[in-house]
XYZ file of N, CA, C and O in Angstrom:
320
model
N -8.099 -5.140 -4.117
C -7.840 -3.775 -4.532
C -6.637 -3.703 -5.485
O -6.658 -2.921 -6.425
N -5.624 -4.522 -5.244
C -4.435 -4.460 -6.093
C -4.694 -5.042 -7.474
O -4.091 -4.623 -8.454
N -5.611 -5.985 -7.574
C -5.997 -6.491 -8.898
C -6.686 -5.388 -9.687
O -6.544 -5.309 -10.896
N -7.441 -4.549 -9.004
C -8.065 -3.400 -9.654
C -7.027 -2.436 -10.188
O -7.159 -1.911 -11.295
N -5.979 -2.203 -9.427
C -4.873 -1.356 -9.894
C -4.204 -1.992 -11.105
O -3.871 -1.308 -12.072
N -4.030 -3.297 -11.058
C -3.366 -4.011 -12.147
C -4.154 -3.898 -13.449
O -3.567 -3.823 -14.527
N -5.490 -3.865 -13.357
C -6.302 -3.748 -14.568
C -6.020 -2.454 -15.318
O -6.206 -2.378 -16.527
N -5.597 -1.433 -14.602
C -5.315 -0.140 -15.228
C -3.887 -0.003 -15.739
O -3.522 1.044 -16.257
N -3.091 -1.045 -15.591
C -1.682 -0.983 -16.008
C -1.377 -1.997 -17.095
O -1.963 -3.077 -17.128
N -0.452 -1.651 -17.955
C 0.094 -2.617 -18.900
C 1.269 -3.297 -18.209
O 1.793 -2.803 -17.210
N 1.708 -4.424 -18.745
C 2.906 -5.081 -18.204
C 4.047 -4.066 -18.200
O 4.240 -3.335 -19.168
N 4.752 -3.988 -17.088
C 5.834 -3.018 -16.931
C 5.390 -1.746 -16.235
O 6.220 -0.928 -15.846
N 4.057 -1.567 -16.061
C 3.554 -0.403 -15.333
C 3.933 -0.498 -13.873
O 4.080 -1.585 -13.317
N 4.091 0.644 -13.243
C 4.554 0.654 -11.848
C 3.535 1.279 -10.908
O 2.778 2.164 -11.284
N 3.567 0.794 -9.689
C 2.717 1.280 -8.614
C 3.620 1.735 -7.478
O 4.574 1.034 -7.120
N 3.347 2.907 -6.946
C 4.061 3.410 -5.771
C 3.039 3.558 -4.670
O 2.010 4.227 -4.846
N 3.289 2.908 -3.549
C 2.357 2.971 -2.429
C 3.086 3.057 -1.105
O 4.283 2.816 -1.015
N 2.334 3.408 -0.091
C 2.882 3.481 1.266
C 2.594 2.165 1.964
O 1.481 1.652 1.912
N 3.600 1.621 2.612
C 3.421 0.378 3.368
C 2.969 0.699 4.785
O 3.515 1.599 5.434
N 1.982 -0.052 5.281
C 1.538 0.187 6.649
C 2.581 -0.308 7.650
O 3.247 -1.307 7.420
N 2.701 0.414 8.750
C 3.634 0.018 9.791
C 3.149 -1.163 10.606
O 3.922 -1.836 11.267
N 1.865 -1.418 10.543
C 1.276 -2.525 11.288
C -0.138 -2.772 10.802
O -0.631 -2.075 9.925
N -0.771 -3.756 11.389
C -2.140 -4.097 11.025
C -3.087 -3.255 11.867
O -2.894 -3.099 13.070
N -4.160 -2.709 11.220
C -5.125 -1.932 11.988
C -6.471 -1.867 11.281
O -6.570 -2.082 10.071
N -7.501 -1.576 12.054
C -8.845 -1.276 11.579
C -9.389 -0.183 12.468
O -9.292 -0.267 13.695
N -9.960 0.851 11.856
C -10.522 1.948 12.637
C -11.610 2.643 11.831
O -11.588 2.616 10.605
N -12.536 3.262 12.522
C -13.553 4.088 11.875
C -13.351 5.516 12.357
O -13.282 5.759 13.559
N -13.246 6.423 11.407
C -13.066 7.829 11.743
C -14.394 8.545 11.496
O -14.855 8.622 10.370
N -14.995 9.027 12.578
C -16.258 9.752 12.468
C -15.984 11.225 12.214
O -14.981 11.751 12.645
N -16.868 11.850 11.473
C -16.671 13.254 11.149
C -15.694 13.454 10.005
O -15.195 14.551 9.781
N -15.416 12.407 9.281
C -14.472 12.476 8.158
C -15.234 12.905 6.911
O -16.083 12.178 6.411
N -14.986 14.109 6.439
C -15.650 14.667 5.255
C -17.174 14.589 5.393
O -17.890 14.246 4.457
N -17.666 14.867 6.588
C -19.094 14.909 6.827
C -19.746 13.575 7.130
O -20.964 13.478 7.229
N -18.988 12.532 7.265
C -19.560 11.214 7.541
C -18.583 10.362 8.317
O -17.706 10.864 9.011
N -18.724 9.050 8.171
C -17.812 8.099 8.800
C -17.050 7.359 7.712
O -17.592 7.072 6.654
N -15.801 7.053 7.981
C -14.968 6.337 7.015
C -14.228 5.225 7.739
O -13.636 5.439 8.796
N -14.281 4.032 7.150
C -13.584 2.872 7.697
C -12.212 2.776 7.038
O -12.106 2.806 5.810
N -11.169 2.674 7.831
C -9.803 2.515 7.351
C -9.262 1.193 7.879
O -9.527 0.831 9.027
N -8.493 0.487 7.045
C -7.861 -0.741 7.523
C -6.599 -1.001 6.719
O -6.438 -0.497 5.610
N -5.709 -1.765 7.305
C -4.481 -2.192 6.635
C -4.112 -3.565 7.172
O -4.225 -3.814 8.374
N -3.677 -4.473 6.284
C -3.366 -5.832 6.729
C -1.967 -5.996 7.317
O -1.617 -7.073 7.758
N -1.156 -4.944 7.290
C 0.223 -5.044 7.752
C 1.184 -5.131 6.572
O 0.789 -5.377 5.428
N 2.450 -4.925 6.853
C 3.477 -4.851 5.815
C 3.594 -6.140 5.001
O 3.514 -6.135 3.775
N 3.828 -7.250 5.676
C 4.072 -8.508 4.963
C 2.862 -8.949 4.146
O 2.994 -9.411 3.011
N 1.676 -8.807 4.714
C 0.461 -9.196 4.001
C 0.229 -8.276 2.795
O -0.216 -8.737 1.741
N 0.544 -6.998 2.925
C 0.403 -6.069 1.802
C 1.322 -6.482 0.656
O 0.901 -6.533 -0.504
N 2.573 -6.788 0.970
C 3.509 -7.224 -0.074
C 3.039 -8.523 -0.717
O 3.110 -8.682 -1.948
N 2.518 -9.441 0.072
C 2.003 -10.705 -0.449
C 0.808 -10.469 -1.374
O 0.695 -11.085 -2.441
N -0.081 -9.564 -0.996
C -1.248 -9.254 -1.827
C -0.830 -8.634 -3.155
O -1.431 -8.924 -4.196
N 0.181 -7.788 -3.137
C 0.696 -7.216 -4.384
C 1.235 -8.314 -5.297
O 0.940 -8.339 -6.500
N 2.011 -9.219 -4.742
C 2.577 -10.313 -5.541
C 1.474 -11.213 -6.105
O 1.534 -11.612 -7.266
N 0.462 -11.493 -5.310
C -0.661 -12.317 -5.771
C -1.399 -11.639 -6.927
O -1.897 -12.306 -7.834
N -1.439 -10.316 -6.928
C -2.120 -9.557 -7.984
C -1.267 -9.413 -9.240
O -1.700 -8.789 -10.202
N -0.041 -9.969 -9.228
C 0.796 -9.925 -10.425
C 1.883 -8.871 -10.419
O 2.461 -8.561 -11.463
N 2.184 -8.333 -9.247
C 3.241 -7.326 -9.133
C 4.530 -7.959 -8.629
O 4.499 -8.871 -7.805
N 5.634 -7.452 -9.126
C 6.951 -7.819 -8.610
C 7.435 -6.649 -7.762
O 7.395 -5.497 -8.206
N 7.884 -6.928 -6.551
C 8.376 -5.872 -5.668
C 9.748 -5.433 -6.162
O 10.680 -6.239 -6.219
N 9.872 -4.153 -6.521
C 11.133 -3.614 -7.024
C 11.998 -3.132 -5.862
O 13.178 -3.453 -5.777
N 11.389 -2.357 -4.973
C 12.116 -1.885 -3.787
C 11.136 -1.387 -2.739
O 9.983 -1.099 -3.040
N 11.624 -1.296 -1.503
C 10.826 -0.784 -0.387
C 11.663 0.258 0.368
O 12.173 -0.011 1.455
N 11.791 1.463 -0.219
C 12.598 2.496 0.431
C 11.888 3.115 1.631
O 10.660 3.082 1.724
N 12.678 3.646 2.536
C 12.150 4.350 3.708
C 12.555 5.808 3.624
O 13.714 6.130 3.364
N 11.575 6.685 3.815
C 11.829 8.128 3.825
C 11.748 8.611 5.269
O 10.853 8.214 6.009
N 12.678 9.455 5.655
C 12.700 10.054 6.989
C 12.428 11.541 6.853
O 13.108 12.229 6.087
N 11.424 12.035 7.579
C 11.142 13.464 7.493
C 12.006 14.217 8.511
O 12.602 13.609 9.401
N 12.100 15.531 8.376
C 12.967 16.316 9.277
C 12.603 16.207 10.758
O 13.428 16.497 11.612
N 11.363 15.810 11.057
C 10.958 15.680 12.457
C 11.292 14.314 13.043
O 11.030 14.041 14.200
N 11.848 13.426 12.195
C 12.334 12.148 12.699
C 11.446 10.940 12.500
O 11.803 9.849 12.923
N 10.281 11.093 11.883
C 9.445 9.908 11.659
C 9.809 9.259 10.322
O 10.293 9.919 9.402
N 9.603 7.953 10.244
C 9.930 7.188 9.040
C 8.660 6.680 8.374
O 7.706 6.303 9.064
N 8.678 6.643 7.051
C 7.577 6.087 6.264
C 8.170 5.165 5.222
O 9.070 5.560 4.484
N 7.672 3.938 5.160
C 8.170 2.974 4.181
C 7.218 2.930 2.989
O 6.003 2.927 3.138
N 7.797 2.912 1.810
C 7.048 2.854 0.566
C 7.356 1.556 -0.157
O 8.343 0.888 0.134
N 6.499 1.211 -1.120
C 6.759 0.065 -1.984
C 6.648 0.530 -3.425
O 5.724 1.243 -3.789
N 7.640 0.158 -4.214
C 7.602 0.365 -5.656
C 7.471 -1.026 -6.247
O 8.316 -1.910 -6.009
N 6.384 -1.260 -6.983
C 6.110 -2.575 -7.547
C 5.824 -2.441 -9.039
O 5.231 -1.462 -9.471
N 6.245 -3.425 -9.787
C 6.034 -3.435 -11.239
C 5.060 -4.540 -11.603
O 5.218 -5.688 -11.176
N 4.071 -4.183 -12.431
C 3.083 -5.164 -12.864
C 3.700 -6.038 -13.929
O 4.219 -5.560 -14.938
N 3.674 -7.340 -13.719
C 4.307 -8.260 -14.650
C 3.320 -8.874 -15.640
O 3.725 -9.581 -16.553
N 2.037 -8.586 -15.434
C 1.023 -9.085 -16.370
C 0.686 -10.446 -16.032
O 0.152 -11.307 -16.478
């Protein structure tokens, strides 16, 4: 999937994404009238996949919402 993102970017283009808190696979039934499969390989594997696709990790900031939950993001630059 990240190679597909890279095809749409020139060298120096940036990608902002949310990092998964852990590894998971699930199917959500009743999602937009059907079933949808969701999965994530986990934080470290996601960063590794980005690097393999030609991205350099710029930063991984964490945002905290007012209710106290944290979400980690990744800012990556396509190096071509």
